[in-house]
Amino acid sequence: MIDYYRQNSDQINGWLGWHARLSALPLLFGLLIALPLGWLARRYRWLYPPVVTVAGLLYTIPSLALFILLPGLLKTRILDPTNVVVALTVYTVALLVRVVADALGSVSEDVLQAATAMGYRRLGRLLKVELPIAVPVIAAGLRVAAVSNVSLVSVAALIGVPELGQLFTNGFQLSYQTPILLGILLSVLLALAFDSVIQLVARVLTPWRRAVPR
Amino acid sequence: MIRFDSVSKHYPDGTVAVDSLDLVAPSGQITVFVGPSGCGKTTSLRMINRMIEPTSGSIWLDDQDTSRIATHELRRQIGYVIQHAGLFPHRTIVDNIATVPLLLGWDRNKARARGRELLERVGLPAHFAERYPAQLSGGQQQRVGVARALAADPPVMLMDEPFSAVDPIARDQLQEEFLRLQNELGKTIVFVTHDIDEAIKLGDQVAVLRVGGRLAQLATPAQLLSEPADAFVAAFVGRDRGYRALGFTPVGELATHDEPTIAMGSALTGAEAADGWLLAVDDQGAPQGWLRLADSRPGADTTVTEDLLHRGGTVAGADASLRAVLDACLSSPSGRGVIVDEAGRLAGTVTASEVLALIERRAPADPNPQPVGGGGQ
Ligand SMILES: Nc1ncnc2c1ncn2[C@@H]1O[C@H](COP(=O)(O)OP(=O)(O)OP(=O)(O)O)[C@@H](O)[C@H]1O
Ligand SMILES: [Mg+2]
């Protein structure tokens, strides 16, 4: 396996880089979209059930179908990585909307009441009080989404997008196990890397969680 | 001054939480809203800072109609304390306290300095400043809640059952310190409780509400005890209100008897007392406890030590209420109530029957103590 990597290292590193980018960008965009949506679902209670249902349905669309459909919808070329980013953003949003809504819902009524009574306006309260307290729950959701993205990106290899999934298609075409094993290994390492980064950021943002043993 | 001008609150489901309330909470005084659960105390309180909007009527802060002030600005000049403190779990104690000053645009260092100052003011050690709320006990959190409400020095404070979630001893202490603080600060306070004892202890005036959100009586604590407006108030105020009312009558001139004493650490030889009880004092002359001669064997080798003393009795100061003096008599193992001067030194003793005679003589002279301050009806 190491020999195989040495021989193809340039190409494989390129795929790894793409794979990382194609999983990370949707995570970022997905979070930015899910935050206001989750807030809305929380703020207007009647929105919560439909939003959560729609999000769940979105997640059940097969990824391959989305990769093939999007170029038509977005007027992009089939090999354009934008398709993958958009598709995975949809999945990330689907996963995170509910997480954000529930995370905001976990802030205690006493805290919300105190914040309002002290003269926070709605946006200030959201940014300075609710979101900081919601960080641990949102981070847990992000970790799930990150792993899901890393594994979904591989599927895009079927339509020729350059990422680690290429190792699986190559291995399959050549009936050769080594690239497949290497692909799995690198995917797992990538997922672990994302996971650690998210955990680290969450830790830095929540010094108050460390103060008390729980 | 806070003025309710025929304020009503009807919830959409038809509940009448507050029904045409007219009331003035005078500046610099504590007005307590008290009444059974669901009588509209919290609703009334939250209409002041517009966490709840009245259905009709208006509420005035001095000469300003609160409905004409932007809510966030109104709230930044009104301190608010709730039952479980509602501290921000993600901020240190000092940052929690500095919240409103920061919202008002104070410089960060100045706001935190103010936070530390208030931490001390409410009786918490300075090293709590950098802790997080979860590292404090409920009573300590409640103090931080009070400090946070005071941080921007608001003229008005609203407190919704702030002390009811802590144990009785901590509550007593919080109440005492609250009164001491209010003595220094002179805020206009509206305080909600369902505990009539707390209302009587803390209020300059007490508003008793009945279910349906109607004002049953607005009066000073003394008036409430001596002259309940109707059967509902009488029942709510409770059974031993005659005894509690004594708490509002200063004892005034009190003729005490000289009490033979014995110094701590001295030998019991030759000690004498008419009924076998002897009061021990320290070298300052402050009473320490009663000694029963029958419990100890007088002799050169027996000295007065801590463990020989009965400490059950309370002690009343020279400026105490009739209730405190009577309690000193009733709780004293010798039956003689111990009275001390301002410095805590023994002034003499009185008996319960002497205090009762005093009460009987006093009673017709002043059946209705005057209300404290103005306002109300
Ligand atoms: N949002 C609401 N919708 C409908 N009814 C309400 C609402 N909030 C309060 N009420 C009702 O209004 C009445 C007064 O409620 P409020 O909270 O002011 O009582 P309270 O005196 O503070 O009681 P407690 O001592 O139990 O705190 C109650 O009957 C309550 O059920
Ligand atoms: Mg209440």
Short mmCIF file of N, CA and C in Angstrom, two decimals, chain B residues 166-263:
data_model
loop_
_atom_site.label_atom_id
_atom_site.label_comp_id
_atom_site.label_asym_id
_atom_site.label_seq_id
_atom_site.Cartn_x
_atom_site.Cartn_y
_atom_site.Cartn_z
N VAL B 166 -33.90 29.23 48.20
CA VAL B 166 -32.76 28.88 49.06
C VAL B 166 -33.25 28.40 50.42
N ASP B 167 -32.39 27.73 51.16
CA ASP B 167 -32.83 27.17 52.44
C ASP B 167 -33.11 28.28 53.45
N PRO B 168 -33.92 27.98 54.49
CA PRO B 168 -34.39 29.03 55.40
C PRO B 168 -33.28 29.86 56.03
N ILE B 169 -32.16 29.24 56.38
CA ILE B 169 -31.10 30.00 57.04
C ILE B 169 -30.45 30.96 56.07
N ALA B 170 -30.14 30.47 54.87
CA ALA B 170 -29.56 31.34 53.85
C ALA B 170 -30.54 32.44 53.49
N ARG B 171 -31.84 32.11 53.49
CA ARG B 171 -32.84 33.10 53.12
C ARG B 171 -32.85 34.23 54.14
N ASP B 172 -32.83 33.85 55.42
CA ASP B 172 -32.82 34.85 56.47
C ASP B 172 -31.65 35.81 56.31
N GLN B 173 -30.50 35.22 56.01
CA GLN B 173 -29.29 36.01 55.87
C GLN B 173 -29.40 36.94 54.64
N LEU B 174 -29.91 36.38 53.53
CA LEU B 174 -30.08 37.19 52.33
C LEU B 174 -31.04 38.34 52.58
N GLN B 175 -32.09 38.07 53.34
CA GLN B 175 -33.06 39.12 53.63
C GLN B 175 -32.42 40.24 54.44
N GLU B 176 -31.65 39.83 55.48
CA GLU B 176 -31.00 40.84 56.32
C GLU B 176 -30.06 41.71 55.49
N GLU B 177 -29.28 41.05 54.66
CA GLU B 177 -28.31 41.81 53.86
C GLU B 177 -29.00 42.68 52.83
N PHE B 178 -30.12 42.16 52.33
CA PHE B 178 -30.90 42.94 51.37
C PHE B 178 -31.39 44.23 52.03
N LEU B 179 -31.88 44.11 53.26
CA LEU B 179 -32.36 45.31 53.97
C LEU B 179 -31.21 46.28 54.25
N ARG B 180 -30.06 45.73 54.63
CA ARG B 180 -28.91 46.59 54.89
C ARG B 180 -28.50 47.34 53.62
N LEU B 181 -28.48 46.60 52.51
CA LEU B 181 -28.11 47.19 51.23
C LEU B 181 -29.11 48.28 50.83
N GLN B 182 -30.38 47.99 51.02
CA GLN B 182 -31.42 48.95 50.67
C GLN B 182 -31.31 50.20 51.54
N ASN B 183 -30.88 50.01 52.79
CA ASN B 183 -30.65 51.15 53.68
C ASN B 183 -29.62 52.10 53.10
N GLU B 184 -28.57 51.50 52.48
CA GLU B 184 -27.52 52.33 51.90
C GLU B 184 -27.95 52.92 50.56
N LEU B 185 -28.71 52.13 49.78
CA LEU B 185 -28.93 52.52 48.39
C LEU B 185 -30.25 53.26 48.16
N GLY B 186 -31.26 52.94 48.97
CA GLY B 186 -32.55 53.64 48.82
C GLY B 186 -33.18 53.50 47.45
N LYS B 187 -33.22 52.29 46.91
CA LYS B 187 -33.84 52.06 45.60
C LYS B 187 -35.36 52.04 45.73
N THR B 188 -36.02 52.24 44.60
CA THR B 188 -37.46 52.02 44.53
C THR B 188 -37.65 50.57 44.13
N ILE B 189 -38.17 49.77 45.07
CA ILE B 189 -38.18 48.32 44.84
C ILE B 189 -39.59 47.77 44.83
N VAL B 190 -39.89 46.93 43.85
CA VAL B 190 -41.12 46.14 43.91
C VAL B 190 -40.68 44.69 44.07
N PHE B 191 -41.19 44.06 45.11
CA PHE B 191 -40.71 42.74 45.52
C PHE B 191 -41.91 41.79 45.56
N VAL B 192 -41.81 40.69 44.84
CA VAL B 192 -42.91 39.72 44.81
C VAL B 192 -42.57 38.53 45.69
N THR B 193 -43.53 38.11 46.50
CA THR B 193 -43.33 36.90 47.29
C THR B 193 -44.70 36.27 47.55
N HIS B 194 -44.74 34.98 47.85
CA HIS B 194 -46.01 34.41 48.28
C HIS B 194 -45.97 34.17 49.79
N ASP B 195 -44.86 34.59 50.40
CA ASP B 195 -44.62 34.33 51.82
C ASP B 195 -44.93 35.59 52.62
N ILE B 196 -46.02 35.54 53.38
CA ILE B 196 -46.47 36.73 54.11
C ILE B 196 -45.43 37.18 55.14
N ASP B 197 -44.70 36.24 55.72
CA ASP B 197 -43.67 36.63 56.69
C ASP B 197 -42.58 37.46 56.03
N GLU B 198 -42.19 37.02 54.83
CA GLU B 198 -41.18 37.77 54.09
C GLU B 198 -41.71 39.16 53.74
N ALA B 199 -42.98 39.21 53.34
CA ALA B 199 -43.59 40.50 52.97
C ALA B 199 -43.54 41.45 54.16
N ILE B 200 -43.88 40.93 55.33
CA ILE B 200 -43.94 41.77 56.52
C ILE B 200 -42.55 42.20 56.97
N LYS B 201 -41.60 41.31 56.78
CA LYS B 201 -40.24 41.62 57.20
C LYS B 201 -39.61 42.68 56.29
N LEU B 202 -39.86 42.58 54.99
CA LEU B 202 -39.14 43.43 54.05
C LEU B 202 -39.88 44.68 53.62
N GLY B 203 -41.23 44.62 53.64
CA GLY B 203 -41.97 45.70 53.00
C GLY B 203 -42.04 46.98 53.80
N ASP B 204 -41.90 48.12 53.10
CA ASP B 204 -42.32 49.38 53.70
C ASP B 204 -43.83 49.46 53.56
N GLN B 205 -44.33 48.98 52.42
CA GLN B 205 -45.76 48.78 52.27
C GLN B 205 -46.00 47.45 51.56
N VAL B 206 -47.15 46.86 51.86
CA VAL B 206 -47.46 45.55 51.32
C VAL B 206 -48.78 45.60 50.56
N ALA B 207 -48.77 45.09 49.33
CA ALA B 207 -50.00 45.00 48.55
C ALA B 207 -50.44 43.55 48.55
N VAL B 208 -51.58 43.26 49.16
CA VAL B 208 -52.09 41.89 49.15
C VAL B 208 -53.02 41.75 47.96
N LEU B 209 -52.74 40.78 47.09
CA LEU B 209 -53.57 40.55 45.91
C LEU B 209 -54.37 39.28 46.11
N ARG B 210 -55.57 39.26 45.54
CA ARG B 210 -56.34 38.02 45.59
C ARG B 210 -56.45 37.45 44.18
N VAL B 211 -56.74 36.14 44.10
CA VAL B 211 -56.82 35.50 42.79
C VAL B 211 -57.84 36.25 41.94
N GLY B 212 -57.49 36.43 40.65
CA GLY B 212 -58.32 37.26 39.78
C GLY B 212 -57.65 38.62 39.61
N GLY B 213 -56.53 38.79 40.31
CA GLY B 213 -55.73 39.98 40.10
C GLY B 213 -56.33 41.25 40.67
N ARG B 214 -57.01 41.14 41.82
CA ARG B 214 -57.57 42.36 42.43
C ARG B 214 -56.78 42.68 43.69
N LEU B 215 -56.58 43.99 43.90
CA LEU B 215 -55.88 44.43 45.10
C LEU B 215 -56.82 44.30 46.29
N ALA B 216 -56.41 43.51 47.29
CA ALA B 216 -57.27 43.34 48.47
C ALA B 216 -56.96 44.39 49.52
N GLN B 217 -55.68 44.71 49.70
CA GLN B 217 -55.31 45.74 50.67
C GLN B 217 -53.91 46.24 50.37
N LEU B 218 -53.72 47.53 50.55
CA LEU B 218 -52.40 48.13 50.45
C LEU B 218 -52.15 48.84 51.77
N ALA B 219 -51.15 48.39 52.51
CA ALA B 219 -50.95 48.95 53.84
C ALA B 219 -49.53 48.71 54.31
N THR B 220 -49.16 49.35 55.41
CA THR B 220 -47.87 49.04 56.02
C THR B 220 -48.00 47.67 56.69
N PRO B 221 -46.89 47.00 56.94
CA PRO B 221 -46.96 45.70 57.59
C PRO B 221 -47.73 45.77 58.92
N ALA B 222 -47.47 46.82 59.69
CA ALA B 222 -48.13 46.93 61.00
C ALA B 222 -49.64 47.04 60.84
N GLN B 223 -50.06 47.87 59.88
CA GLN B 223 -51.50 48.02 59.62
C GLN B 223 -52.13 46.72 59.18
N LEU B 224 -51.40 46.03 58.33
CA LEU B 224 -51.91 44.77 57.80
C LEU B 224 -52.19 43.78 58.92
N LEU B 225 -51.29 43.77 59.91
CA LEU B 225 -51.45 42.83 61.02
C LEU B 225 -52.55 43.29 61.97
N SER B 226 -52.64 44.58 62.18
CA SER B 226 -53.59 45.05 63.19
C SER B 226 -54.97 45.28 62.60
N GLU B 227 -55.03 45.60 61.31
CA GLU B 227 -56.31 45.97 60.70
C GLU B 227 -56.50 45.34 59.34
N PRO B 228 -56.53 44.03 59.22
CA PRO B 228 -56.76 43.45 57.90
C PRO B 228 -58.09 43.93 57.34
N ALA B 229 -58.10 44.26 56.03
CA ALA B 229 -59.27 44.90 55.44
C ALA B 229 -60.49 43.99 55.40
N ASP B 230 -60.27 42.69 55.21
CA ASP B 230 -61.41 41.78 55.13
C ASP B 230 -60.99 40.38 55.55
N ALA B 231 -61.93 39.45 55.46
CA ALA B 231 -61.66 38.09 55.92
C ALA B 231 -60.53 37.43 55.12
N PHE B 232 -60.49 37.72 53.81
CA PHE B 232 -59.43 37.12 52.98
C PHE B 232 -58.05 37.56 53.48
N VAL B 233 -57.89 38.85 53.69
CA VAL B 233 -56.59 39.35 54.14
C VAL B 233 -56.28 38.78 55.53
N ALA B 234 -57.28 38.77 56.41
CA ALA B 234 -57.06 38.26 57.76
C ALA B 234 -56.58 36.82 57.71
N ALA B 235 -57.23 36.01 56.86
CA ALA B 235 -56.83 34.61 56.77
C ALA B 235 -55.45 34.49 56.17
N PHE B 236 -55.16 35.33 55.18
CA PHE B 236 -53.87 35.23 54.51
C PHE B 236 -52.74 35.68 55.43
N VAL B 237 -53.02 36.69 56.21
CA VAL B 237 -51.99 37.24 57.09
C VAL B 237 -51.64 36.25 58.20
N GLY B 238 -52.63 35.43 58.56
CA GLY B 238 -52.29 34.32 59.44
C GLY B 238 -52.72 34.47 60.87
N ARG B 239 -52.53 33.40 61.63
CA ARG B 239 -53.13 33.26 62.94
C ARG B 239 -52.41 34.06 64.03
N ASP B 240 -51.12 33.97 64.11
CA ASP B 240 -50.43 34.62 65.24
C ASP B 240 -50.05 36.06 64.90
N ARG B 241 -50.95 36.74 64.14
CA ARG B 241 -50.60 38.10 63.74
C ARG B 241 -50.56 39.07 64.92
N GLY B 242 -51.31 38.77 66.00
CA GLY B 242 -51.27 39.63 67.18
C GLY B 242 -49.87 39.65 67.76
N TYR B 243 -49.29 38.46 67.84
CA TYR B 243 -47.92 38.37 68.38
C TYR B 243 -46.93 39.03 67.43
N ARG B 244 -47.12 38.77 66.11
CA ARG B 244 -46.17 39.33 65.15
C ARG B 244 -46.26 40.85 65.10
N ALA B 245 -47.47 41.39 65.36
CA ALA B 245 -47.62 42.85 65.32
C ALA B 245 -46.74 43.52 66.38
N LEU B 246 -46.46 42.79 67.47
CA LEU B 246 -45.58 43.35 68.50
C LEU B 246 -44.21 43.68 67.93
N GLY B 247 -43.88 43.02 66.84
CA GLY B 247 -42.58 43.25 66.20
C GLY B 247 -42.46 44.66 65.66
N PHE B 248 -43.59 45.37 65.53
CA PHE B 248 -43.53 46.72 64.98
C PHE B 248 -43.64 47.80 66.06
N THR B 249 -43.76 47.37 67.32
CA THR B 249 -43.86 48.35 68.41
C THR B 249 -42.55 48.39 69.17
N PRO B 250 -41.87 49.53 69.14
CA PRO B 250 -40.62 49.63 69.90
C PRO B 250 -40.92 49.56 71.39
N VAL B 251 -40.02 48.99 72.13
CA VAL B 251 -40.29 48.77 73.54
C VAL B 251 -40.27 50.09 74.33
N GLY B 252 -39.52 51.05 73.84
CA GLY B 252 -39.46 52.34 74.53
C GLY B 252 -38.76 52.24 75.87
N GLU B 253 -39.24 53.02 76.85
CA GLU B 253 -38.64 53.00 78.18
C GLU B 253 -38.89 51.66 78.84
N LEU B 254 -37.85 51.03 79.31
CA LEU B 254 -38.02 49.71 79.90
C LEU B 254 -37.26 49.70 81.23
N ALA B 255 -38.02 49.43 82.31
CA ALA B 255 -37.36 49.35 83.61
C ALA B 255 -36.79 47.95 83.78
N THR B 256 -35.48 47.84 83.89
CA THR B 256 -34.88 46.51 84.04
C THR B 256 -34.40 46.32 85.47
N HIS B 257 -34.21 45.05 85.83
CA HIS B 257 -33.64 44.72 87.14
C HIS B 257 -32.16 44.46 86.99
N ASP B 258 -31.43 44.78 88.05
CA ASP B 258 -30.01 44.40 88.08
C ASP B 258 -29.95 42.89 88.20
N GLU B 259 -29.01 42.31 87.49
CA GLU B 259 -28.90 40.85 87.50
C GLU B 259 -27.51 40.51 88.03
N PRO B 260 -27.45 39.66 89.09
CA PRO B 260 -26.11 39.25 89.54
C PRO B 260 -25.43 38.44 88.43
N THR B 261 -24.15 38.65 88.24
CA THR B 261 -23.46 37.94 87.17
C THR B 261 -22.22 37.26 87.70
N ILE B 262 -21.66 36.41 86.86
CA ILE B 262 -20.38 35.80 87.18
C ILE B 262 -19.54 35.85 85.92
N ALA B 263 -18.24 36.13 86.09
CA ALA B 263 -17.38 36.27 84.92
C ALA B 263 -16.96 34.89 84.41
#
